[in-house]
Each structure stands twice: as structure tokens, then as C-alpha cells.
mmCIF file of C-alpha atoms in Angstrom:
data_model
loop_
_atom_site.group_PDB
_atom_site.id
_atom_site.type_symbol
_atom_site.label_atom_id
_atom_site.label_comp_id
_atom_site.label_asym_id
_atom_site.label_seq_id
_atom_site.Cartn_x
_atom_site.Cartn_y
_atom_site.Cartn_z
ATOM 1 C CA UNK A 15 -63.779 24.495 -12.359
ATOM 2 C CA UNK A 16 -60.707 20.776 -11.221
ATOM 3 C CA UNK A 17 -59.294 20.459 -15.142
ATOM 4 C CA UNK A 18 -58.423 24.355 -14.136
ATOM 5 C CA UNK A 19 -56.965 23.800 -10.862
ATOM 6 C CA UNK A 20 -54.897 21.075 -11.484
ATOM 7 C CA UNK A 21 -53.331 22.969 -14.215
ATOM 8 C CA UNK A 22 -52.375 25.480 -12.370
ATOM 9 C CA UNK A 23 -50.930 23.276 -9.985
ATOM 10 C CA UNK A 24 -49.645 20.921 -12.759
ATOM 11 C CA UNK A 25 -47.609 24.978 -13.297
ATOM 12 C CA UNK A 26 -47.193 25.301 -10.088
ATOM 13 C CA UNK A 27 -44.688 21.924 -9.804
ATOM 14 C CA UNK A 28 -43.056 23.140 -13.055
ATOM 15 C CA UNK A 29 -41.946 26.130 -12.149
ATOM 16 C CA UNK A 30 -41.307 25.448 -8.490
ATOM 17 C CA UNK A 31 -39.042 22.423 -10.460
ATOM 18 C CA UNK A 32 -37.339 25.040 -12.502
ATOM 19 C CA UNK A 33 -36.476 26.931 -9.297
ATOM 20 C CA UNK A 34 -35.080 24.344 -6.941
ATOM 21 C CA UNK A 35 -32.505 22.904 -10.127
ATOM 22 C CA UNK A 36 -29.770 24.547 -11.731
ATOM 23 C CA UNK A 37 -28.987 25.920 -15.102
ATOM 24 C CA UNK A 38 -25.838 25.053 -17.154
ATOM 25 C CA UNK A 39 -24.000 28.494 -16.951
ATOM 26 C CA UNK A 40 -21.596 27.529 -20.506
ATOM 27 C CA UNK A 41 -21.874 25.042 -22.826
ATOM 28 C CA UNK A 42 -18.617 22.819 -20.873
ATOM 29 C CA UNK A 43 -21.196 23.337 -17.901
ATOM 30 C CA UNK A 44 -22.663 19.687 -18.129
ATOM 31 C CA UNK A 45 -22.525 17.461 -15.022
ATOM 32 C CA UNK A 46 -19.691 14.856 -17.077
ATOM 33 C CA UNK A 47 -18.308 17.429 -17.179
ATOM 34 C CA UNK A 48 -17.263 18.644 -13.442
ATOM 35 C CA UNK A 49 -17.243 14.369 -12.994
ATOM 36 C CA UNK A 50 -14.547 14.352 -14.962
ATOM 37 C CA UNK A 51 -13.572 17.858 -13.055
ATOM 38 C CA UNK A 52 -13.483 16.001 -9.659
ATOM 39 C CA UNK A 53 -11.494 13.115 -10.462
ATOM 40 C CA UNK A 54 -8.207 15.393 -11.846
ATOM 41 C CA UNK A 55 -8.727 16.618 -8.278
ATOM 42 C CA UNK A 56 -8.988 13.609 -7.308
ATOM 43 C CA UNK A 57 -5.809 12.196 -9.040
ATOM 44 C CA UNK A 58 -4.863 15.654 -7.710
ATOM 45 C CA UNK A 59 -5.210 15.019 -4.102
ATOM 46 C CA UNK A 60 -7.232 17.168 -4.244
ATOM 47 C CA UNK A 61 -10.245 16.718 -1.785
ATOM 48 C CA UNK A 62 -11.618 19.715 -1.484
ATOM 49 C CA UNK A 63 -11.800 21.543 -5.149
ATOM 50 C CA UNK A 64 -13.234 16.863 -5.933
ATOM 51 C CA UNK A 65 -16.179 18.191 -3.946
ATOM 52 C CA UNK A 66 -16.497 21.550 -4.879
ATOM 53 C CA UNK A 67 -16.759 19.718 -9.200
ATOM 54 C CA UNK A 68 -18.856 16.780 -7.935
ATOM 55 C CA UNK A 69 -21.172 18.979 -5.916
ATOM 56 C CA UNK A 70 -21.863 20.990 -9.421
ATOM 57 C CA UNK A 71 -22.135 17.792 -11.056
ATOM 58 C CA UNK A 72 -25.613 16.265 -9.408
ATOM 59 C CA UNK A 73 -26.395 20.033 -8.583
ATOM 60 C CA UNK A 74 -27.762 20.594 -12.437
ATOM 61 C CA UNK A 75 -29.002 16.622 -12.965
ATOM 62 C CA UNK A 76 -29.501 15.323 -9.616
ATOM 63 C CA UNK A 77 -30.089 12.167 -11.082
ATOM 64 C CA UNK A 78 -26.245 12.031 -11.886
ATOM 65 C CA UNK A 79 -24.764 8.494 -10.719
ATOM 66 C CA UNK A 80 -21.129 9.050 -10.699
ATOM 67 C CA UNK A 81 -21.968 12.289 -9.428
ATOM 68 C CA UNK A 82 -22.661 10.688 -5.995
ATOM 69 C CA UNK A 83 -20.150 8.324 -6.329
ATOM 70 C CA UNK A 84 -17.758 11.448 -6.362
ATOM 71 C CA UNK A 85 -18.615 12.598 -4.147
ATOM 72 C CA UNK A 86 -18.456 8.904 -1.384
ATOM 73 C CA UNK A 87 -15.065 8.606 -2.948
ATOM 74 C CA UNK A 88 -13.746 12.353 -2.039
ATOM 75 C CA UNK A 89 -15.462 11.546 1.383
ATOM 76 C CA UNK A 90 -14.172 8.339 1.500
ATOM 77 C CA UNK A 91 -9.832 10.375 1.566
ATOM 78 C CA UNK A 92 -10.832 12.677 3.861
ATOM 79 C CA UNK A 93 -12.280 8.954 6.077
ATOM 80 C CA UNK A 94 -15.679 10.914 6.128
ATOM 81 C CA UNK A 95 -17.360 7.415 6.820
ATOM 82 C CA UNK A 96 -20.875 8.296 6.830
ATOM 83 C CA UNK A 97 -21.050 11.009 4.139
ATOM 84 C CA UNK A 98 -18.907 8.811 2.084
ATOM 85 C CA UNK A 99 -21.331 4.989 2.045
ATOM 86 C CA UNK A 100 -24.477 6.991 2.067
ATOM 87 C CA UNK A 101 -22.805 8.401 -1.140
ATOM 88 C CA UNK A 102 -21.744 5.678 -2.733
ATOM 89 C CA UNK A 103 -25.376 3.615 -2.306
ATOM 90 C CA UNK A 104 -26.970 5.976 -3.947
ATOM 91 C CA UNK A 105 -24.394 6.203 -6.808
ATOM 92 C CA UNK A 106 -25.517 2.571 -6.478
ATOM 93 C CA UNK A 107 -28.697 2.459 -6.320
ATOM 94 C CA UNK A 108 -29.407 5.486 -9.599
ATOM 95 C CA UNK A 109 -26.669 3.960 -11.392
ATOM 96 C CA UNK A 110 -28.041 0.301 -10.942
ATOM 97 C CA UNK A 111 -27.426 -0.381 -14.458
ATOM 98 C CA UNK A 112 -24.533 1.351 -14.995
ATOM 99 C CA UNK A 113 -21.513 -0.577 -14.550
ATOM 100 C CA UNK A 114 -19.642 3.146 -14.829
ATOM 101 C CA UNK A 115 -21.208 2.994 -11.592
ATOM 102 C CA UNK A 116 -21.249 -0.232 -9.794
ATOM 103 C CA UNK A 117 -17.511 0.345 -10.335
ATOM 104 C CA UNK A 118 -17.060 3.514 -8.507
ATOM 105 C CA UNK A 119 -19.244 2.678 -5.822
ATOM 106 C CA UNK A 120 -16.929 -0.889 -4.490
ATOM 107 C CA UNK A 121 -13.839 1.762 -5.371
ATOM 108 C CA UNK A 122 -15.299 4.276 -2.117
ATOM 109 C CA UNK A 123 -15.304 1.201 -0.420
ATOM 110 C CA UNK A 124 -12.809 -0.716 -1.599
ATOM 111 C CA UNK A 125 -10.837 3.290 -0.280
ATOM 112 C CA UNK A 126 -12.213 2.933 4.203
ATOM 113 C CA UNK A 127 -11.041 -0.240 4.351
ATOM 114 C CA UNK A 128 -8.826 0.560 6.965
ATOM 115 C CA UNK A 129 -11.755 1.191 8.619
ATOM 116 C CA UNK A 130 -15.198 -1.170 7.356
ATOM 117 C CA UNK A 131 -14.843 -3.907 7.933
ATOM 118 C CA UNK A 132 -17.466 -5.223 5.781
ATOM 119 C CA UNK A 133 -15.009 -3.187 3.182
ATOM 120 C CA UNK A 134 -14.151 -6.244 0.850
ATOM 121 C CA UNK A 135 -17.224 -8.324 0.964
ATOM 122 C CA UNK A 136 -19.627 -4.395 0.008
ATOM 123 C CA UNK A 137 -16.730 -4.244 -2.874
ATOM 124 C CA UNK A 138 -17.346 -7.770 -4.137
ATOM 125 C CA UNK A 139 -20.421 -7.480 -4.116
ATOM 126 C CA UNK A 140 -21.502 -4.216 -6.341
ATOM 127 C CA UNK A 141 -18.521 -5.100 -8.798
ATOM 128 C CA UNK A 142 -20.226 -8.794 -9.421
ATOM 129 C CA UNK A 143 -22.532 -6.363 -9.759
ATOM 130 C CA UNK A 144 -21.156 -4.301 -13.059
ATOM 131 C CA UNK A 145 -19.406 -7.444 -14.773
ATOM 132 C CA UNK A 146 -23.559 -9.393 -14.790
ATOM 133 C CA UNK A 147 -24.375 -5.630 -17.199
ATOM 134 C CA UNK A 148 -21.138 -6.415 -18.681
ATOM 135 C CA UNK A 149 -18.977 -9.081 -18.733
ATOM 136 C CA UNK A 150 -15.288 -6.986 -19.852
ATOM 137 C CA UNK A 151 -16.178 -4.101 -18.210
ATOM 138 C CA UNK A 152 -12.193 -3.190 -17.890
ATOM 139 C CA UNK A 153 -12.640 -0.823 -14.769
ATOM 140 C CA UNK A 154 -14.945 -3.288 -13.522
ATOM 141 C CA UNK A 155 -11.981 -5.721 -13.130
ATOM 142 C CA UNK A 156 -9.794 -3.701 -13.022
ATOM 143 C CA UNK A 157 -11.026 -2.579 -9.288
ATOM 144 C CA UNK A 158 -11.807 -6.301 -8.836
ATOM 145 C CA UNK A 159 -8.063 -6.991 -9.014
ATOM 146 C CA UNK A 160 -7.855 -3.787 -6.697
ATOM 147 C CA UNK A 161 -9.661 -5.236 -4.269
ATOM 148 C CA UNK A 162 -8.430 -8.849 -4.546
ATOM 149 C CA UNK A 163 -4.719 -6.819 -3.331
ATOM 150 C CA UNK A 164 -5.799 -5.532 -1.123
ATOM 151 C CA UNK A 165 -7.612 -8.243 0.888
ATOM 152 C CA UNK A 166 -4.708 -9.657 0.313
ATOM 153 C CA UNK A 167 -4.952 -12.587 -2.214
ATOM 154 C CA UNK A 168 -2.796 -11.707 -4.534
ATOM 155 C CA UNK A 169 -2.700 -14.439 -7.521
ATOM 156 C CA UNK A 170 -6.008 -13.904 -7.597
ATOM 157 C CA UNK A 171 -5.748 -10.091 -8.011
ATOM 158 C CA UNK A 172 -2.906 -11.214 -10.393
ATOM 159 C CA UNK A 173 -5.269 -12.726 -12.091
ATOM 160 C CA UNK A 174 -7.732 -9.560 -12.491
ATOM 161 C CA UNK A 175 -4.822 -7.596 -14.002
ATOM 162 C CA UNK A 176 -3.066 -10.045 -15.806
ATOM 163 C CA UNK A 177 -6.922 -9.248 -18.399
ATOM 164 C CA UNK A 178 -7.203 -6.265 -17.336
ATOM 165 C CA UNK A 179 -3.481 -5.387 -19.256
ATOM 166 C CA UNK A 180 -4.337 -7.830 -22.767
ATOM 167 C CA UNK A 181 -6.635 -5.418 -22.957
ATOM 168 C CA UNK A 182 -4.928 -1.852 -23.877
ATOM 169 C CA UNK A 183 -7.164 -0.389 -22.719
ATOM 170 C CA UNK A 184 -8.066 2.915 -20.143
ATOM 171 C CA UNK A 185 -6.741 1.192 -17.489
ATOM 172 C CA UNK A 186 -3.509 -1.013 -18.856
ATOM 173 C CA UNK A 187 -1.161 0.650 -17.827
ATOM 174 C CA UNK A 188 -2.077 0.932 -13.994
ATOM 175 C CA UNK A 189 -2.679 -2.549 -13.840
ATOM 176 C CA UNK A 190 0.366 -3.054 -15.051
ATOM 177 C CA UNK A 191 1.897 -2.009 -12.476
ATOM 178 C CA UNK A 192 -0.499 -3.616 -9.647
ATOM 179 C CA UNK A 193 0.568 -7.544 -12.097
ATOM 180 C CA UNK A 194 4.125 -6.213 -11.238
ATOM 181 C CA UNK A 195 3.341 -5.802 -7.591
ATOM 182 C CA UNK A 196 1.404 -8.911 -7.128
ATOM 183 C CA UNK A 197 3.716 -11.148 -9.455
ATOM 184 C CA UNK A 198 6.369 -9.370 -6.743
ATOM 185 C CA UNK A 199 4.639 -9.733 -3.604
ATOM 186 C CA UNK A 200 4.196 -13.309 -4.502
ATOM 187 C CA UNK A 201 7.218 -14.682 -5.346
ATOM 188 C CA UNK A 202 8.161 -13.084 -1.540
ATOM 189 C CA UNK A 203 5.557 -15.713 -0.070
ATOM 190 C CA UNK A 204 5.385 -12.724 3.412
ATOM 191 C CA UNK A 205 3.546 -16.046 5.724
ATOM 192 C CA UNK A 206 2.379 -13.847 8.178
ATOM 193 C CA UNK A 207 -0.436 -11.657 8.460
ATOM 194 C CA UNK A 208 2.237 -8.701 9.257
ATOM 195 C CA UNK A 209 4.062 -9.419 5.826
ATOM 196 C CA UNK A 210 0.891 -9.457 4.036
ATOM 197 C CA UNK A 211 0.196 -5.878 4.728
ATOM 198 C CA UNK A 212 3.663 -4.883 4.688
ATOM 199 C CA UNK A 213 4.080 -6.083 1.477
ATOM 200 C CA UNK A 214 1.623 -3.638 -0.045
ATOM 201 C CA UNK A 215 3.563 -0.152 1.982
ATOM 202 C CA UNK A 216 5.303 1.952 -0.742
ATOM 203 C CA UNK A 217 8.085 2.370 1.320
ATOM 204 C CA UNK A 218 9.064 0.810 4.644
ATOM 205 C CA UNK A 219 10.059 2.578 7.923
ATOM 206 C CA UNK A 220 12.325 0.753 10.433
ATOM 207 C CA UNK A 221 9.440 -0.087 12.655
ATOM 208 C CA UNK A 222 8.138 -1.952 9.395
ATOM 209 C CA UNK A 223 12.247 -3.453 9.011
ATOM 210 C CA UNK A 224 11.536 -4.547 12.491
ATOM 211 C CA UNK A 225 8.130 -6.299 12.558
ATOM 212 C CA UNK A 226 9.651 -8.543 9.521
ATOM 213 C CA UNK A 227 12.566 -9.291 10.712
ATOM 214 C CA UNK A 228 10.773 -10.719 13.298
ATOM 215 C CA UNK A 229 7.736 -12.104 12.333
ATOM 216 C CA UNK A 230 9.036 -12.831 8.615
ATOM 217 C CA UNK A 231 12.935 -13.635 9.162
ATOM 218 C CA UNK A 232 11.775 -15.378 12.020
ATOM 219 C CA UNK A 233 14.795 -13.651 14.011
ATOM 220 C CA UNK A 234 14.204 -14.838 17.817
ATOM 221 C CA UNK A 235 13.876 -18.628 17.066
ATOM 222 C CA UNK A 236 17.365 -18.248 14.536
ATOM 223 C CA UNK A 237 19.144 -17.066 16.819
ATOM 224 C CA UNK A 238 17.618 -19.740 19.109
ATOM 225 C CA UNK A 239 19.364 -22.476 17.695
ATOM 226 C CA UNK A 240 22.300 -20.589 18.361
ATOM 227 C CA UNK A 241 24.906 -23.316 20.526
ATOM 228 C CA UNK A 242 24.773 -22.470 24.250
ATOM 229 C CA UNK A 243 28.247 -20.042 24.463
ATOM 230 C CA UNK A 244 29.927 -20.888 28.236
ATOM 231 C CA UNK A 245 31.917 -18.015 27.354
ATOM 232 C CA UNK A 246 31.516 -14.982 24.892
ATOM 233 C CA UNK A 247 28.371 -14.505 22.487
ATOM 234 C CA UNK A 248 25.731 -15.952 23.502
ATOM 235 C CA UNK A 249 22.272 -16.145 21.957
ATOM 236 C CA UNK A 250 20.249 -13.380 21.874
ATOM 237 C CA UNK A 251 17.024 -15.120 23.915
ATOM 238 C CA UNK A 252 20.485 -15.607 26.548
ATOM 239 C CA UNK A 253 21.288 -12.141 26.889
ATOM 240 C CA UNK A 254 17.929 -11.322 27.526
ATOM 241 C CA UNK A 255 18.420 -13.701 30.693
ATOM 242 C CA UNK A 256 20.442 -11.163 32.394
ATOM 243 C CA UNK A 257 20.170 -7.951 30.141
ATOM 244 C CA UNK A 258 17.701 -5.916 30.698
ATOM 245 C CA UNK A 259 16.088 -4.599 27.561
ATOM 246 C CA UNK A 260 15.796 -0.349 28.015
ATOM 247 C CA UNK A 261 13.137 0.878 25.148
ATOM 248 C CA UNK A 262 13.763 4.001 23.982
ATOM 249 C CA UNK A 263 11.298 7.349 24.629
ATOM 250 C CA UNK A 264 10.253 7.653 21.147
ATOM 251 C CA UNK A 265 9.249 4.274 20.673
ATOM 252 C CA UNK A 266 7.357 3.572 24.061
ATOM 253 C CA UNK A 267 3.747 3.141 22.715
ATOM 254 C CA UNK A 268 4.814 2.457 20.217
ATOM 255 C CA UNK A 269 2.104 -0.249 17.316
ATOM 256 C CA UNK A 270 5.316 -2.242 17.058
ATOM 257 C CA UNK A 271 7.560 -1.499 20.741
ATOM 258 C CA UNK A 272 7.620 -4.965 20.953
ATOM 259 C CA UNK A 273 9.862 -5.756 17.544
ATOM 260 C CA UNK A 274 11.507 -2.438 18.089
ATOM 261 C CA UNK A 275 11.906 -4.372 21.456
ATOM 262 C CA UNK A 276 13.042 -8.093 19.979
ATOM 263 C CA UNK A 277 15.773 -6.445 18.103
ATOM 264 C CA UNK A 278 17.028 -4.317 19.965
ATOM 265 C CA UNK A 279 17.942 -7.388 21.627
ATOM 266 C CA UNK A 280 19.271 -8.957 19.052
ATOM 267 C CA UNK A 281 22.071 -6.374 18.930
ATOM 268 C CA UNK A 282 20.579 -6.018 14.703
ATOM 269 C CA UNK A 283 18.986 -2.188 14.299
ATOM 270 C CA UNK A 284 20.161 -0.118 17.245
ATOM 271 C CA UNK A 285 19.223 2.855 19.076
ATOM 272 C CA UNK A 286 20.497 5.988 17.543
ATOM 273 C CA UNK A 287 23.679 8.697 19.665
ATOM 274 C CA UNK A 288 20.773 10.323 20.988
ATOM 275 C CA UNK A 289 18.636 7.726 22.931
ATOM 276 C CA UNK A 290 16.061 8.095 19.942
ATOM 277 C CA UNK A 291 14.787 4.571 17.805
ATOM 278 C CA UNK A 292 12.863 6.871 15.079
ATOM 279 C CA UNK A 293 10.220 3.706 13.901
ATOM 280 C CA UNK A 294 8.978 5.563 11.195
ATOM 281 C CA UNK A 295 11.343 7.163 9.388
ATOM 282 C CA UNK A 296 11.649 5.673 6.483
ATOM 283 C CA UNK A 297 14.171 2.516 5.466
ATOM 284 C CA UNK A 298 16.268 2.906 2.480
ATOM 285 C CA UNK A 299 18.319 0.816 -0.111
ATOM 286 C CA UNK A 300 21.445 2.182 2.544
ATOM 287 C CA UNK A 301 19.913 1.585 5.616
ATOM 288 C CA UNK A 302 18.372 -1.991 4.695
ATOM 289 C CA UNK A 303 21.871 -3.164 3.144
ATOM 290 C CA UNK A 304 23.481 -2.177 6.587
ATOM 291 C CA UNK A 305 20.469 -3.887 9.006
ATOM 292 C CA UNK A 306 21.357 -6.728 6.789
ATOM 293 C CA UNK A 307 24.884 -7.113 7.690
ATOM 294 C CA UNK A 308 24.378 -6.747 10.952
ATOM 295 C CA UNK A 309 22.694 -9.515 10.882
ATOM 296 C CA UNK A 310 24.760 -11.606 9.048
ATOM 297 C CA UNK A 311 27.432 -10.786 11.982
ATOM 298 C CA UNK A 312 26.201 -11.717 14.870
ATOM 299 C CA UNK A 313 24.185 -14.807 12.933
ATOM 300 C CA UNK A 314 27.525 -15.610 12.324
ATOM 301 C CA UNK A 315 29.605 -14.528 14.788
ATOM 302 C CA UNK A 316 31.740 -12.684 12.279
ATOM 303 C CA UNK A 317 32.566 -9.039 12.752
ATOM 304 C CA UNK A 318 35.000 -9.329 9.313
ATOM 305 C CA UNK A 319 32.427 -8.979 7.876
ATOM 306 C CA UNK A 320 31.408 -5.457 8.915
ATOM 307 C CA UNK A 321 35.103 -4.565 6.785
ATOM 308 C CA UNK A 322 35.795 -7.527 4.426
ATOM 309 C CA UNK A 323 34.884 -4.577 1.785
ATOM 310 C CA UNK A 324 35.518 -1.196 2.855
ATOM 311 C CA UNK A 325 37.670 0.876 0.599
ATOM 312 C CA UNK A 326 38.477 -1.647 -2.519
ATOM 313 C CA UNK A 327 40.525 -0.127 -5.257
ATOM 314 C CA UNK A 328 37.396 -0.333 -7.430
ATOM 315 C CA UNK A 329 34.178 0.129 -7.254
ATOM 316 C CA UNK A 330 31.281 -2.585 -7.692
ATOM 317 C CA UNK A 331 28.599 0.101 -7.858
ATOM 318 C CA UNK A 332 29.009 2.747 -10.559
ATOM 319 C CA UNK A 333 27.429 5.591 -8.213
ATOM 320 C CA UNK A 334 28.678 4.606 -5.518
ATOM 321 C CA UNK A 335 32.410 5.553 -3.726
ATOM 322 C CA UNK A 336 34.111 2.187 -1.981
ATOM 323 C CA UNK A 337 34.696 4.490 0.320
ATOM 324 C CA UNK A 338 30.567 5.181 1.056
ATOM 325 C CA UNK A 339 29.577 3.946 4.761
ATOM 326 C CA UNK A 340 27.193 2.044 3.662
ATOM 327 C CA UNK A 341 29.878 0.979 1.292
ATOM 328 C CA UNK A 342 30.835 -2.422 2.907
ATOM 329 C CA UNK A 343 26.932 -3.645 3.789
ATOM 330 C CA UNK A 344 26.380 -3.698 -0.282
ATOM 331 C CA UNK A 345 29.140 -5.014 -1.300
ATOM 332 C CA UNK A 346 27.993 -7.789 1.576
ATOM 333 C CA UNK A 347 24.756 -8.052 0.192
ATOM 334 C CA UNK A 348 25.865 -8.474 -3.895
ATOM 335 C CA UNK A 349 28.147 -11.228 -3.358
ATOM 336 C CA UNK A 350 25.952 -13.028 -0.868
ATOM 337 C CA UNK A 351 22.704 -12.573 -3.934
ATOM 338 C CA UNK A 352 20.479 -10.305 -1.267
ATOM 339 C CA UNK A 353 19.830 -6.949 -3.253
ATOM 340 C CA UNK A 354 21.355 -5.990 -6.262
ATOM 341 C CA UNK A 355 22.863 -3.191 -8.262
ATOM 342 C CA UNK A 356 20.665 -2.912 -11.459
ATOM 343 C CA UNK A 357 22.017 -5.778 -14.318
ATOM 344 C CA UNK A 358 21.888 -2.610 -17.019
ATOM 345 C CA UNK A 359 23.739 0.381 -14.812
ATOM 346 C CA UNK A 360 25.591 -1.729 -12.700
ATOM 347 C CA UNK A 361 24.060 1.365 -9.390
ATOM 348 C CA UNK A 362 22.887 0.395 -6.465
ATOM 349 C CA UNK A 363 20.979 3.870 -5.737
ATOM 350 C CA UNK A 364 21.431 3.738 -1.791
ATOM 351 C CA UNK A 365 18.916 6.286 -1.778
ATOM 352 C CA UNK A 366 16.686 4.531 -3.005
ATOM 353 C CA UNK A 367 13.202 3.594 -0.739
ATOM 354 C CA UNK A 368 12.022 -0.068 0.196
ATOM 355 C CA UNK A 369 8.932 -1.023 -1.009
ATOM 356 C CA UNK A 370 6.986 -3.526 0.860
ATOM 357 C CA UNK A 371 7.492 -6.581 -1.991
ATOM 358 C CA UNK A 372 10.981 -5.600 -2.550
ATOM 359 C CA UNK A 373 11.874 -5.639 1.638
ATOM 360 C CA UNK A 374 10.152 -9.326 1.956
ATOM 361 C CA UNK A 375 11.865 -10.647 -1.240
ATOM 362 C CA UNK A 376 15.343 -8.854 -0.106
ATOM 363 C CA UNK A 377 14.448 -10.879 3.556
ATOM 364 C CA UNK A 378 14.068 -14.611 1.166
ATOM 365 C CA UNK A 379 17.820 -13.633 -0.193
ATOM 366 C CA UNK A 380 18.728 -13.290 3.278
ATOM 367 C CA UNK A 381 17.138 -16.776 4.544
ATOM 368 C CA UNK A 382 19.627 -19.504 1.905
ATOM 369 C CA UNK A 383 22.281 -17.123 3.136
ATOM 370 C CA UNK A 384 21.996 -18.061 6.424
ATOM 371 C CA UNK A 385 20.754 -21.117 5.432
ATOM 372 C CA UNK A 386 24.450 -21.563 3.333
ATOM 373 C CA UNK A 387 25.789 -20.485 6.654
ATOM 374 C CA UNK A 388 24.393 -22.438 9.276
#
């Protein structure tokens, strides 16, 4: 009797399990296939489609760790940290012996770096576990480099990326790009927290530039060292004692309002004719050169610098005529070694974006130029 009851119970459990499981519909309807499809959707920033693919992978196999990791990653990009952390935990627990799953869980925490204070500690712990499982695991080494990079430990990041590049494996291309960025930031030597944050940006805007000029160039200290003038030119701090600085409407309450006010006070960055500063507009190489030119004019009190190279018979650049509105600024920067044209093509690329690392390197060149001036 008991044996028959046990047999019926086992049969019922088997039927229930079969009813709750999702059966594959074709040979490619596998957890692995849907995981790869989900990762492609992540690369294309189609996070909802990614969730659909990852969900299918765990529907097919409830123990498939990478599927949960994919769900965590998609939700991290969507800024749903509660779900992201839950799926990261499931991925790490179900894939505790799989370095690929542990590295994916770490990637989720790296993606949440702007939302979670302990992101680095969590990512570091997972990556250490992954490398204990396989000390040569390429993905774990790559994401360790990324974690160090976003934690502003640029030398450590550089070491990991160098190791991954030497393997010439799946991550070599991405690691090479990050390695070059790390090297550039190390050369630029950001000396302030603000500088380190901006160094990682792919494109800087006018607010970022105001912060860099204030914090990294220390423009206030530079100008305050100028001798007191009884007439004519006054340093910004001297002039500020008798002048009220009006904050543009679009900069009131902006996170960079203080630095924007400084740039307007110093006369280095201007308010547009419509009364706005446009702090969130991206800076290109031409507008950066103009800002550098204005700073040099104010610092040296030599207004002739603004027209020194304009209208040269022969342009110094293969892609910019000497009649270009920013030609003088570009020529001035090139002449002083602050910004350079491409050595092979001679192109200045005036509309090209300025990365945070490049912006810092330009500031270092500007500092060298100003040291020669004073």
C-alpha cells in the first residue's frame, strides 16, 4: 500500500515538474543560444529584448547561471538595482564554480557603480573567486581591469589590460582600447577627484571643462598670483570685489554652477548672446582651442594673440582653411604644443569630440606653456 502511494507521489511530482518546465521548440532553442542572443541585445542597448532572451534561457533551464547573470546585467543597465542585485546573487550562487558566471556577476556590480556605494568591493570579491577557480581566466582579468579603471586605480587597471592584450584572445581588442585609455590617464595625472571622474568620459561638455579649468588647472590660484594693477587689467579676484557675476538662467542650480560662475568671472568662458551658458553642450576640439586661447589672452594680457595667426596665406592644417572662425585658436595651440594636428594627415579635426583624458593632457600642455610665460 505504502509502496503504491510512493509510486503515485513520484509520478505526480514528475508530471508537475514537466508541466512547469519549458520544452525546447527546436535544436537552437537552448539556454546557451538565448544567452548569446541576449548579450548581443545588450551590446545593441536593446535591454528589453535582452531580458526576453535571458528569461527564455532560464525558463529552459532553471539552473542556468549565466541566464540569471544576463537578467541582472539588463536590469542594471535599466537602473533597477533591486532586480539586478537579486539576479547577480542567483548567478553567483548557481555558478559558484564557473569563473564565467562569477565574472558576469561582477560585471553587474560594475554597471551599478553610480548607484551602489559598495560596487567595487562586491565586484572585487567575485573576481577574486573567479580567478581562484581559474587564474588565467581572460574575462575575469578583463573585468578586473575595468573595475580598477572605474575605481580610479589607473595603474592597476593598466596592468590587467596589458595581461589580457598579451593573451590575444576574445577580450584582446576591448582590453587594448581600455589599456590605451589607462595609459593616457596615467600620463595626464589627474590630481583631483573631479579630474579623475572627468578623465573617464568619452565626451566632455562645457560644464566639465569649467570644472577642469578650476580644479586641475587651478585657474583661480594662477590669476590671483598676478601683481595688483592700479589701473587697467585686474586679476579676477581683484575684479570680483567690485563686480557681481550674473549666473545664466540655464546654469542656476546646475551641478557645476560654482565652476561656471568662476569661468565667467575670469573671462575664460563666455555666456552666449542669448544669455545662456549651455553647460551640457559637448565641447569639440575647435571650441576647446578657443577656450585655451581666451585663457592665454587673459593670463598674458596680450590681446594680439586672438588675431596673430588669422588669415595666414598657407593653412597649417590639411582640413581647416585659415579663414575658419577658430583657425587662430587652433594655430596658437599648435604653435605652443598645447594641441596638435595628426602627424600623418595634418588634420586638426575641429569638430572632433574631446575625451576626458585628452582634455587633461591638453591642460598639462597648457600648464607647461604658462610656466614658460610667467
